[in-house]
Coordinates of C-alpha atoms in Angstrom, one line a residue:
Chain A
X1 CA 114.6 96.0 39.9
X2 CA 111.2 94.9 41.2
X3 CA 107.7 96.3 40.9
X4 CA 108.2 99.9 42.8
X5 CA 110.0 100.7 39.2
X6 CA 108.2 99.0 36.8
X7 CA 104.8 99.9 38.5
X8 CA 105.6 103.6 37.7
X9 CA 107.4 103.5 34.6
X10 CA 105.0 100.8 32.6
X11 CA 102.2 102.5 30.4
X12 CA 98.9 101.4 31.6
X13 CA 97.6 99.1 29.1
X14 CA 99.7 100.3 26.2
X15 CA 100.4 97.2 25.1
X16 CA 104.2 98.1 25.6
X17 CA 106.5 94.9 25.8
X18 CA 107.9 95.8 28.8
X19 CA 104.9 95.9 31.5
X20 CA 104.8 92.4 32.2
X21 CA 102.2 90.0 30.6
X22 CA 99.1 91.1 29.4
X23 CA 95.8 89.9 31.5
X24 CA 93.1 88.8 29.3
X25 CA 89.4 88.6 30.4
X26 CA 87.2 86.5 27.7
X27 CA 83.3 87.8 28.6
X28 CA 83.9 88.7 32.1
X29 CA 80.2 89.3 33.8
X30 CA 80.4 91.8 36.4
X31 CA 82.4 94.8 36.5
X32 CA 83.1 94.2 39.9
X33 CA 85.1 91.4 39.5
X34 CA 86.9 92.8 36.9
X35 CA 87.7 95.5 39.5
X36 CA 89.1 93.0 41.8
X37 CA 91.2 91.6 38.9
X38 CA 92.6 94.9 37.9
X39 CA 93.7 95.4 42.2
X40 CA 95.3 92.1 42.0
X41 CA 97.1 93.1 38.8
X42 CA 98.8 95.7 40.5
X43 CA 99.6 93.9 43.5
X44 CA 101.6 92.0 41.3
X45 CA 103.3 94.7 39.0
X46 CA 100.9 93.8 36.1
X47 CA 99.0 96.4 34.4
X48 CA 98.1 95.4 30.9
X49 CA 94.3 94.8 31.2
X50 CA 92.6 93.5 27.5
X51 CA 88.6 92.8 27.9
X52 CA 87.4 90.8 25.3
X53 CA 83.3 91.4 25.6
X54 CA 82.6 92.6 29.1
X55 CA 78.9 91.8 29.7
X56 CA 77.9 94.9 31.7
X57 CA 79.8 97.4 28.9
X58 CA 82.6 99.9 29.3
X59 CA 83.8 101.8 30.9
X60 CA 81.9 100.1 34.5
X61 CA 81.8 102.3 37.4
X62 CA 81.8 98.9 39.7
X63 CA 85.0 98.0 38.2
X64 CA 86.9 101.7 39.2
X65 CA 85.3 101.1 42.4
X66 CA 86.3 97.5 42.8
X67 CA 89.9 98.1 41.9
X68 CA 90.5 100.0 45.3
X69 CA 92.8 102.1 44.0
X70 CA 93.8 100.4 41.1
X71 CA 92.1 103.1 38.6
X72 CA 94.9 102.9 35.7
X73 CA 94.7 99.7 35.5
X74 CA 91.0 99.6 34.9
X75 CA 91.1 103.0 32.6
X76 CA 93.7 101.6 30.5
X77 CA 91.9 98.4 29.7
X78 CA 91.5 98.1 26.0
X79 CA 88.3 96.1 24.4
X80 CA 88.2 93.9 21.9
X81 CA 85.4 91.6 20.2
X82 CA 86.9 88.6 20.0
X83 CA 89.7 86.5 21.8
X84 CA 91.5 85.8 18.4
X85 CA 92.1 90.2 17.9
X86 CA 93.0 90.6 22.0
X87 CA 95.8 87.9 21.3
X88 CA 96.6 88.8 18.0
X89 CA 99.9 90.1 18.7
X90 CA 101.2 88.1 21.3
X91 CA 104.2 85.6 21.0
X92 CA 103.1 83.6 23.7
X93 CA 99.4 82.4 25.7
X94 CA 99.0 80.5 28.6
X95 CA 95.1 80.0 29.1
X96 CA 93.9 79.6 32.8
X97 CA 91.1 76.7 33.3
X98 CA 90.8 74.4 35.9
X99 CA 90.6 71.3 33.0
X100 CA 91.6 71.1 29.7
X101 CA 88.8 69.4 27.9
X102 CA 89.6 66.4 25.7
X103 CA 92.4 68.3 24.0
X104 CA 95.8 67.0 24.0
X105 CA 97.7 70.4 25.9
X106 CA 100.6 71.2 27.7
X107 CA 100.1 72.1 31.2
X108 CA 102.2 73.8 33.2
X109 CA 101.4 74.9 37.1
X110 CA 101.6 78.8 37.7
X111 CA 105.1 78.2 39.2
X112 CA 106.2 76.5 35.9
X113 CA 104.4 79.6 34.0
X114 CA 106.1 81.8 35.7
X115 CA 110.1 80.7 35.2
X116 CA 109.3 80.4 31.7
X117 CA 107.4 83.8 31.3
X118 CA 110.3 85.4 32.9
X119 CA 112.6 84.1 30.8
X120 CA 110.5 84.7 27.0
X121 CA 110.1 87.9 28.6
X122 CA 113.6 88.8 29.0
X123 CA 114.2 87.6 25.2
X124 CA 111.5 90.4 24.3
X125 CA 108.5 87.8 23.6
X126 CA 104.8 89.6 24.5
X127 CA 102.9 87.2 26.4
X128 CA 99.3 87.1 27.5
X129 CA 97.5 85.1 30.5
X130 CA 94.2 84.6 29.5
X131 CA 91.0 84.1 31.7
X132 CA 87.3 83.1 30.9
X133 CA 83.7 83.7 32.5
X134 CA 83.0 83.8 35.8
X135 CA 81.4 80.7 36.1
X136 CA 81.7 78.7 33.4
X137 CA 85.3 79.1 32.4
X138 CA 86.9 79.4 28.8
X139 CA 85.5 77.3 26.1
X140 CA 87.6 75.1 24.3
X141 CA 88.0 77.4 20.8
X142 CA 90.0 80.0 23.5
X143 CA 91.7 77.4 24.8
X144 CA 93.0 76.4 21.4
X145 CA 94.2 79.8 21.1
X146 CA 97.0 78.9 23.6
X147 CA 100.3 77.3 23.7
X148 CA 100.0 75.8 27.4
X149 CA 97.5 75.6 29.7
X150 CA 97.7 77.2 33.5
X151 CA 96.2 75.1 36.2
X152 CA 96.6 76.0 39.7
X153 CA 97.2 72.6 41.7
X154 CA 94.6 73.3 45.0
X155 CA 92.4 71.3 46.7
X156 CA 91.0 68.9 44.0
X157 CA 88.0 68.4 46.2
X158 CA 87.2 71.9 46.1
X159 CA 89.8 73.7 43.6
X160 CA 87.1 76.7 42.1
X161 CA 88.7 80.2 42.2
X162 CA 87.0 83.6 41.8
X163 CA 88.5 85.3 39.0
X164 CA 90.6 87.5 40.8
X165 CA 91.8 85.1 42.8
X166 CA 93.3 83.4 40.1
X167 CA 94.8 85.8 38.6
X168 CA 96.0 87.1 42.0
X169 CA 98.1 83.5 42.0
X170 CA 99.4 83.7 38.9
X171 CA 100.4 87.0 39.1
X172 CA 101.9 86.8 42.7
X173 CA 103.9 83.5 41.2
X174 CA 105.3 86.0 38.5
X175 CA 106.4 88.4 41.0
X176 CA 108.2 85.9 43.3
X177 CA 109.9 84.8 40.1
X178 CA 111.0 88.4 39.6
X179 CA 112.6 89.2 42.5
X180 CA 115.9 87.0 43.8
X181 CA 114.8 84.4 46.6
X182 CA 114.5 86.6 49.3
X183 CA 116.2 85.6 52.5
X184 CA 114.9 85.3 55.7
X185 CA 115.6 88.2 57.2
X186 CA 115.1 90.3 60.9
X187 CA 112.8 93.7 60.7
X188 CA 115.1 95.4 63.2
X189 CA 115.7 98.8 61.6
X190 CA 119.4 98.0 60.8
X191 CA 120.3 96.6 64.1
X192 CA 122.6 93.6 64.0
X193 CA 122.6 91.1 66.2
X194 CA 124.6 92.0 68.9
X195 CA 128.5 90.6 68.5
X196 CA 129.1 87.5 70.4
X197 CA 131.8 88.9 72.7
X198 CA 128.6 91.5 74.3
X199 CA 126.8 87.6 74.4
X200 CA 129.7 86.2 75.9
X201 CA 129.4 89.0 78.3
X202 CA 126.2 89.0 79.2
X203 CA 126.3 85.0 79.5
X204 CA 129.3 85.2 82.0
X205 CA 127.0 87.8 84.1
X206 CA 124.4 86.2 83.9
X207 CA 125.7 82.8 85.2
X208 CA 127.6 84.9 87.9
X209 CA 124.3 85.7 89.3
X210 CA 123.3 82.3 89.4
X211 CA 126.7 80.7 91.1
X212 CA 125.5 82.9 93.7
X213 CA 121.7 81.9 94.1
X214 CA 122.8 77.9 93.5
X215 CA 120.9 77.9 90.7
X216 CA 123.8 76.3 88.6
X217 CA 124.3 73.5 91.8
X218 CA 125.8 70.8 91.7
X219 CA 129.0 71.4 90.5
X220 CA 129.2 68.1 87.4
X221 CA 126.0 69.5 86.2
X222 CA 127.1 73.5 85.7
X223 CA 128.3 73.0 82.4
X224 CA 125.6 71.1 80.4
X225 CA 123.3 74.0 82.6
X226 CA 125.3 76.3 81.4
X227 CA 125.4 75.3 77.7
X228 CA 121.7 75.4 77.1
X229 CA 121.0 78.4 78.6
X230 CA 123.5 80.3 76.2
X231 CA 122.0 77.9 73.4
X232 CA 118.4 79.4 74.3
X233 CA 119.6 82.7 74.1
X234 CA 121.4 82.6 71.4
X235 CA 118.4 81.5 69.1
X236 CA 117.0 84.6 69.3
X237 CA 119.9 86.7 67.9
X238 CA 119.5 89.5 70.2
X239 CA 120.4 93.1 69.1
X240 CA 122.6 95.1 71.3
X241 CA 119.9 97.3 72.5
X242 CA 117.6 94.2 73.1
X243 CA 121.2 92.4 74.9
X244 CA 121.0 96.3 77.0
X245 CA 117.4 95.1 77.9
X246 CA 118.4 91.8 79.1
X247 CA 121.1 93.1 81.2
X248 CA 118.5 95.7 82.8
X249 CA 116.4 92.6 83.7
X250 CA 119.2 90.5 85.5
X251 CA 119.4 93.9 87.2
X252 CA 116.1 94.5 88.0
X253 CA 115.3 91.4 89.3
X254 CA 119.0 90.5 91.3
X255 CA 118.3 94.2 92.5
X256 CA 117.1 92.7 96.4
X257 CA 119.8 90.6 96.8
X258 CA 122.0 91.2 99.4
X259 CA 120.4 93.5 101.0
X260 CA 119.9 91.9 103.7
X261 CA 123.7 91.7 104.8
X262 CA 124.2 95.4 103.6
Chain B
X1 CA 98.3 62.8 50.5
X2 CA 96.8 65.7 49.1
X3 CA 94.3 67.8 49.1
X4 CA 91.1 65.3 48.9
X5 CA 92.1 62.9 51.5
X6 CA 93.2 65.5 54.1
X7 CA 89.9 67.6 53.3
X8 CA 87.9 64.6 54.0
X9 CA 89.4 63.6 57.1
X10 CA 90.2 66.8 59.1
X11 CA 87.4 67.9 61.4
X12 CA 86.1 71.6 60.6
X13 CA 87.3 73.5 63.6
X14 CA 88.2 70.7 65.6
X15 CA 91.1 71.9 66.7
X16 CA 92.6 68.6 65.8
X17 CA 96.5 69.0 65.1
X18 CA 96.2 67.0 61.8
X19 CA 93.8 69.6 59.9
X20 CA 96.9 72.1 59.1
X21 CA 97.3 75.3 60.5
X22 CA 94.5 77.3 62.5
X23 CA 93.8 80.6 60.8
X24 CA 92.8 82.9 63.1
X25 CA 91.2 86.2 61.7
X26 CA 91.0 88.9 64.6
X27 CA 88.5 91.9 64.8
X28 CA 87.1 90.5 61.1
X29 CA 84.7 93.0 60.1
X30 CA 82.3 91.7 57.1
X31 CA 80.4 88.4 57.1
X32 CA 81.4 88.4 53.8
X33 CA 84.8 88.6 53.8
X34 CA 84.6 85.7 56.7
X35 CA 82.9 83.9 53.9
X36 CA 85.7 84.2 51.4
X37 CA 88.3 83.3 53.8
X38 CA 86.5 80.1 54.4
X39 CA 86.3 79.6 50.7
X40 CA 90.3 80.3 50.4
X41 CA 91.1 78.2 53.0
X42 CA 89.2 75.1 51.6
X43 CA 90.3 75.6 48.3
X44 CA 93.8 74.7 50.0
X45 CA 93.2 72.1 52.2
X46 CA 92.7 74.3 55.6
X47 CA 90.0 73.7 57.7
X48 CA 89.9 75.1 61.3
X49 CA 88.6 78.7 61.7
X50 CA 88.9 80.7 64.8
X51 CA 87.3 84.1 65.2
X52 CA 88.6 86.8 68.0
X53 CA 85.3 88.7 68.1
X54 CA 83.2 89.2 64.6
X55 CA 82.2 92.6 64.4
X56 CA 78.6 91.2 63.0
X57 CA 78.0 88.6 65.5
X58 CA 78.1 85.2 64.8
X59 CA 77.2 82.7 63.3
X60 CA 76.3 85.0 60.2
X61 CA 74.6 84.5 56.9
X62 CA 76.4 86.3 54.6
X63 CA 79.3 84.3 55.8
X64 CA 77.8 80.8 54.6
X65 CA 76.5 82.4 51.3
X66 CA 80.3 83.9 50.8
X67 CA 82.2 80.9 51.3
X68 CA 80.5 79.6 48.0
X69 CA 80.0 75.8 49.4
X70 CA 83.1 76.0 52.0
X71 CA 80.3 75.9 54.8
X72 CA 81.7 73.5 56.6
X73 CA 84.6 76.1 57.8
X74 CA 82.7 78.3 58.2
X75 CA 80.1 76.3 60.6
X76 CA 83.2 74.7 62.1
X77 CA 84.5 78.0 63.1
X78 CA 85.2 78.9 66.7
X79 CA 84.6 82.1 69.2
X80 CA 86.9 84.0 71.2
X81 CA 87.3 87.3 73.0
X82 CA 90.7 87.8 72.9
X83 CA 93.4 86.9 70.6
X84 CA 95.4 85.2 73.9
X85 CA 93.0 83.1 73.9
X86 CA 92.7 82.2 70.8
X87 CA 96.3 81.2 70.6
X88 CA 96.6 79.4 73.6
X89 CA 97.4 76.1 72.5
X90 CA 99.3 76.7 69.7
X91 CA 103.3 76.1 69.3
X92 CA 103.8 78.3 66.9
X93 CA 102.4 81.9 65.2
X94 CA 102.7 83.7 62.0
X95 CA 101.5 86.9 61.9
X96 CA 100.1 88.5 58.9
X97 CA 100.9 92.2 58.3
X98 CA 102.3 94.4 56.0
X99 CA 105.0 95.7 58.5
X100 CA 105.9 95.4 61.8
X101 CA 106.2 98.4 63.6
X102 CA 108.5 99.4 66.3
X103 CA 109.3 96.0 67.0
X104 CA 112.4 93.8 66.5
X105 CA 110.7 90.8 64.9
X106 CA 111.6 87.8 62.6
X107 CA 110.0 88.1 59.2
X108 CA 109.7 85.1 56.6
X109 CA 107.8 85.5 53.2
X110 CA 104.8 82.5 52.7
X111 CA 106.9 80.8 51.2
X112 CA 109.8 80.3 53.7
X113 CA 106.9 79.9 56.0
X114 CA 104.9 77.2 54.0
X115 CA 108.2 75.3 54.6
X116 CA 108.8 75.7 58.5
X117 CA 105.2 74.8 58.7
X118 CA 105.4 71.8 56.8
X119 CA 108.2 70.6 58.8
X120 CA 107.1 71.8 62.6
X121 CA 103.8 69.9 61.6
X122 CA 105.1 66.8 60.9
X123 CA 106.7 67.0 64.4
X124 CA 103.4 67.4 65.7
X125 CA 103.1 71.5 66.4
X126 CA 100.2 73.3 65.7
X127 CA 100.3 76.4 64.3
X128 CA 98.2 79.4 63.5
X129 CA 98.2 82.1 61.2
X130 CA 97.0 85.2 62.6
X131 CA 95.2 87.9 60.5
X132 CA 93.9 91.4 61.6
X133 CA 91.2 93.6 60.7
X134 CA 90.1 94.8 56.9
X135 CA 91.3 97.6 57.0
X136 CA 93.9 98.3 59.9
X137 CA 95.4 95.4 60.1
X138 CA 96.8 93.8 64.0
X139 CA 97.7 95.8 66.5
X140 CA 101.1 95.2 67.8
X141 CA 99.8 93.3 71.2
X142 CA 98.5 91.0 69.1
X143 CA 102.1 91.0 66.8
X144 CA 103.8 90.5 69.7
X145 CA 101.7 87.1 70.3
X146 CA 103.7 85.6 67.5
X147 CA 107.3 84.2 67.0
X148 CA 107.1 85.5 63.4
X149 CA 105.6 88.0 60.9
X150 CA 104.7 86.5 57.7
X151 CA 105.2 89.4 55.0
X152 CA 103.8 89.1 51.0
X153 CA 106.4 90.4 48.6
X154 CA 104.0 92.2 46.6
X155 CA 104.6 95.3 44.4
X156 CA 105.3 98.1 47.3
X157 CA 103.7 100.5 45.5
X158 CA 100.3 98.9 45.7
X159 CA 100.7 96.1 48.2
X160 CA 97.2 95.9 49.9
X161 CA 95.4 92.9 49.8
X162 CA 91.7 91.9 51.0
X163 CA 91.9 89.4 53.4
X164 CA 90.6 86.6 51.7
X165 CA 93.1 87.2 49.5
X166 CA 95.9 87.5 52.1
X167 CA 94.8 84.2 53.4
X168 CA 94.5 82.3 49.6
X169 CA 98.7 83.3 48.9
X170 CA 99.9 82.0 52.2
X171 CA 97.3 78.5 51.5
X172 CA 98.3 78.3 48.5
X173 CA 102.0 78.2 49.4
X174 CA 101.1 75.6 52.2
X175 CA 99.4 73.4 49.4
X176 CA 102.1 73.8 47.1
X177 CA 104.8 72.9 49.7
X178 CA 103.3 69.6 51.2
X179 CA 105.2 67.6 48.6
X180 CA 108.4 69.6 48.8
X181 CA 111.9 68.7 50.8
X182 CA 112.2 69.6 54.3
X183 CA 113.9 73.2 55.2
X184 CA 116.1 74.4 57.9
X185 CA 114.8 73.4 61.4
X186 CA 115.5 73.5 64.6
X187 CA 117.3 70.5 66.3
X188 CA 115.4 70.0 69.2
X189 CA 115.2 66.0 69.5
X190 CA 111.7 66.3 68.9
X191 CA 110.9 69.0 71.3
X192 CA 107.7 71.7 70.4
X193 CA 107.9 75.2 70.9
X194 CA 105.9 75.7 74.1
X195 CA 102.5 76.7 73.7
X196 CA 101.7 80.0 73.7
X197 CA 99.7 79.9 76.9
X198 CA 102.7 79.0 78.8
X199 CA 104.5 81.6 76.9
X200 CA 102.3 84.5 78.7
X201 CA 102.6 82.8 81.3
X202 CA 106.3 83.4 82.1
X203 CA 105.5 86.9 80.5
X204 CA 103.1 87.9 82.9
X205 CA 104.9 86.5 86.1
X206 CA 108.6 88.1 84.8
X207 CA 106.6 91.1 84.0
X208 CA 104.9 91.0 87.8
X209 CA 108.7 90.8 88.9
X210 CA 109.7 93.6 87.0
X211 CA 107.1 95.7 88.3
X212 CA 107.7 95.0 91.4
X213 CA 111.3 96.5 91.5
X214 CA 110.4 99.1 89.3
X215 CA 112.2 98.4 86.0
X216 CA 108.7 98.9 83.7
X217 CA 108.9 102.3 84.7
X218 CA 107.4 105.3 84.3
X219 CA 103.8 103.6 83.4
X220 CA 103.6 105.4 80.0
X221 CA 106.1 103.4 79.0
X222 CA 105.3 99.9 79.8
X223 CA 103.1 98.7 77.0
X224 CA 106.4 99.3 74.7
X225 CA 108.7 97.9 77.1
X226 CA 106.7 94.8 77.5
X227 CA 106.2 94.3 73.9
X228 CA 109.4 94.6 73.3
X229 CA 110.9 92.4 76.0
X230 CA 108.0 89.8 74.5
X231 CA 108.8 89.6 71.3
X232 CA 112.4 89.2 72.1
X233 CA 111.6 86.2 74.1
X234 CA 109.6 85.3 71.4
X235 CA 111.9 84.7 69.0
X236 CA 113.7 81.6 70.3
X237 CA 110.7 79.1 70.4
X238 CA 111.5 78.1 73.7
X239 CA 110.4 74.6 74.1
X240 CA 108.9 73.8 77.5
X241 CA 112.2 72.8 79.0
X242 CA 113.3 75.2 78.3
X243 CA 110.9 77.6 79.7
X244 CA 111.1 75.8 83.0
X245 CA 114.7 76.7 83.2
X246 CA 113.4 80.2 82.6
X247 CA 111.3 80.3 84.8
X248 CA 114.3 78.9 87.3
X249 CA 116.5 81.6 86.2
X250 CA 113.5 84.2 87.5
X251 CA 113.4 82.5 90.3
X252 CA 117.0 82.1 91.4
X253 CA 117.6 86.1 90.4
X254 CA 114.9 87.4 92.4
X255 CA 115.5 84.9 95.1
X256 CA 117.1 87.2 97.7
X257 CA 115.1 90.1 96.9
X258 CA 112.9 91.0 99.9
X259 CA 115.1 89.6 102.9
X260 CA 116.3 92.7 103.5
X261 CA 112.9 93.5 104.6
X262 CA 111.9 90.2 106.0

């Protein structure tokens, strides 16, 4: 379902429907940094690259450099000479500024962007995310070219992005949206946590041990003892072979004892 | 509440628990990648840096120019030698990689973690988000530091991202989450996790018992047997109670050990 698939089955800039929203760079400056967009493009599963007057020309060596690896995505980038023909055919534009200047827009934040794109998408609507200069942003004629506007809500004290980095957000918004709300989950290989009989087991050894040293002394106290150390193992939702670790610990350490009357 | 006020207010580096979490960037190579963390951490509200040995030295040039007018993180940032150290006061620890290896370890997405955070901070823990290298990423001692790994659902197929970059998705998701509901916690009447200093600790003196009876044997074997038995401990976020009943259990299990000699 999620990017592994689409990432190898989406043509490269072919302006096919199905390859996620197309990334739209209005006079990008240095190649570089359209390198660095085209890497976090594909981080995210998105490899529709449209260049609308790249300063430094086309193809840029900086930018298959930049893209670390991303090289389809920078050698399927299509030019065009004006914003108006690189959105020509799109049912939907979100333009990414920081303000919308005195024009009445809608604006939505990347999360916003994102449930809606997914669901246009899935009715078969092409949409593009559009992104100006380096440093001076998109000018209000591209902005008009959009439906909504895209702000990122950061640090309004010191909220300016690289360009990569904002398409990194929006794109990493998109993938979240894509997959289902992952759960929190244990890397353990496959192991389970250990059945609560095997805790039970190891408690009631464990607490056998301590009888014996007095640790669990005096006697009105044992239980509530008793209760939070199980509760402060349990957190941890041991596997079995981690529970077999524990066990070798009580072990190890009780392994003295004793010996002195043996 | 947002970013301006708490931007303001927190001290660069200060260590102060109120300035959000600590990231802490180990074995960073490039000045200039320093430079862009500081830039992504401002632009979401974060302000303390720490720094487990800079390859370039420090403090560095090419940081400051990087961080694009973020200087104040970067000037705030503090030195250490090793990661322990760097981590020593915190409660809690994400760390940052692509995928834990070997080891049995809990693994939240930023987002999931952007809400733990959010809560455990209003409780008063401070918290750190650990990064590795460029290019290799941490080293499992240093995995085995934290109670969690913080993984990026990115496309699989080309998931690398720079650091800066690594740094700006899990900010981001902090910034976007300081307005949201609480999430699950843990019900501990108000108790922290126990630093992480106190946390080695009762490694290092369980892990002095176990050598002594011979249990992290043969010697090829320890460094995997103690990260292991760490990062099962781990898990749990003892609170400090709690780790003095721990430290009680060593105790009473290795109490009789040795009579039979004495």
């Amino acid at each position: 379902m999620a990017g592994t698939d689409k990432s190898k089955d989406a043509p490269a800039g072919g302006g096919a429907g199905d390859s996620g929203p197309a990334v739209i760079l209005v006079d990008p400056q240095l190649g570089e940094n359209i390198g660095m967009v085209a890497r976090a493009m594909l981080n995210c599963g998105l490899t529709e690259l449209r260049l609308v007057r790249p300063r430094d020309g086309w193809p840029n060596e900086a930018a298959v450099k930049a893209s670390s690896g991303a090289d389809r995505v920078v050698e399927g980038a299509r030019l065009f000479d004006t914003t108006g023909e690189a959105v020509a055919d799109l049912n939907r534009l979100y333009a990414t500024t920081a303000r919308p200047r005195g024009m009445v827009t809608r604006v939505v934040t990347p999360r916003q962007a994102a449930a809606e794109i997914h669901a246009a998408s899935a009715e078969g609507a092409h949409i593009g995310l559009l992104f100006g200069p380096e440093r001076s942003g998109l000018v209000n004629d591209d902005i008009a070219l959009a439906d909504t506007v895209l702000e990122v809500p950061l640090n309004p004290a010191f909220a300016s992005l690289n360009l990569a980095q904002a398409v990194l957000i929006v794109g990493y918004e998109l993938y979240q949206t894509q997959m289902e709300t992952a759960p929190e989950r244990l890397e353990s290989g496959g192991a389970l946590p250990a059945p609560k009989a095997e805790m039970v087991n190891f408690f009631e050894r464990l607490e056998r041990h301590l009888d014996e040293t007095g640790f669990l002394y005096p006697p009105e106290k044992r239980p509530g003892m008793v209760r939070n150390i199980r509760a402060l193992f349990q957190r941890a939702n041991f596997t079995e072979a981690e529970l077999r670790t524990l066990h070798g610990i009580v072990s190890a350490l009780s392994s003295g004892r004793g010996k002195g009357e043996g």
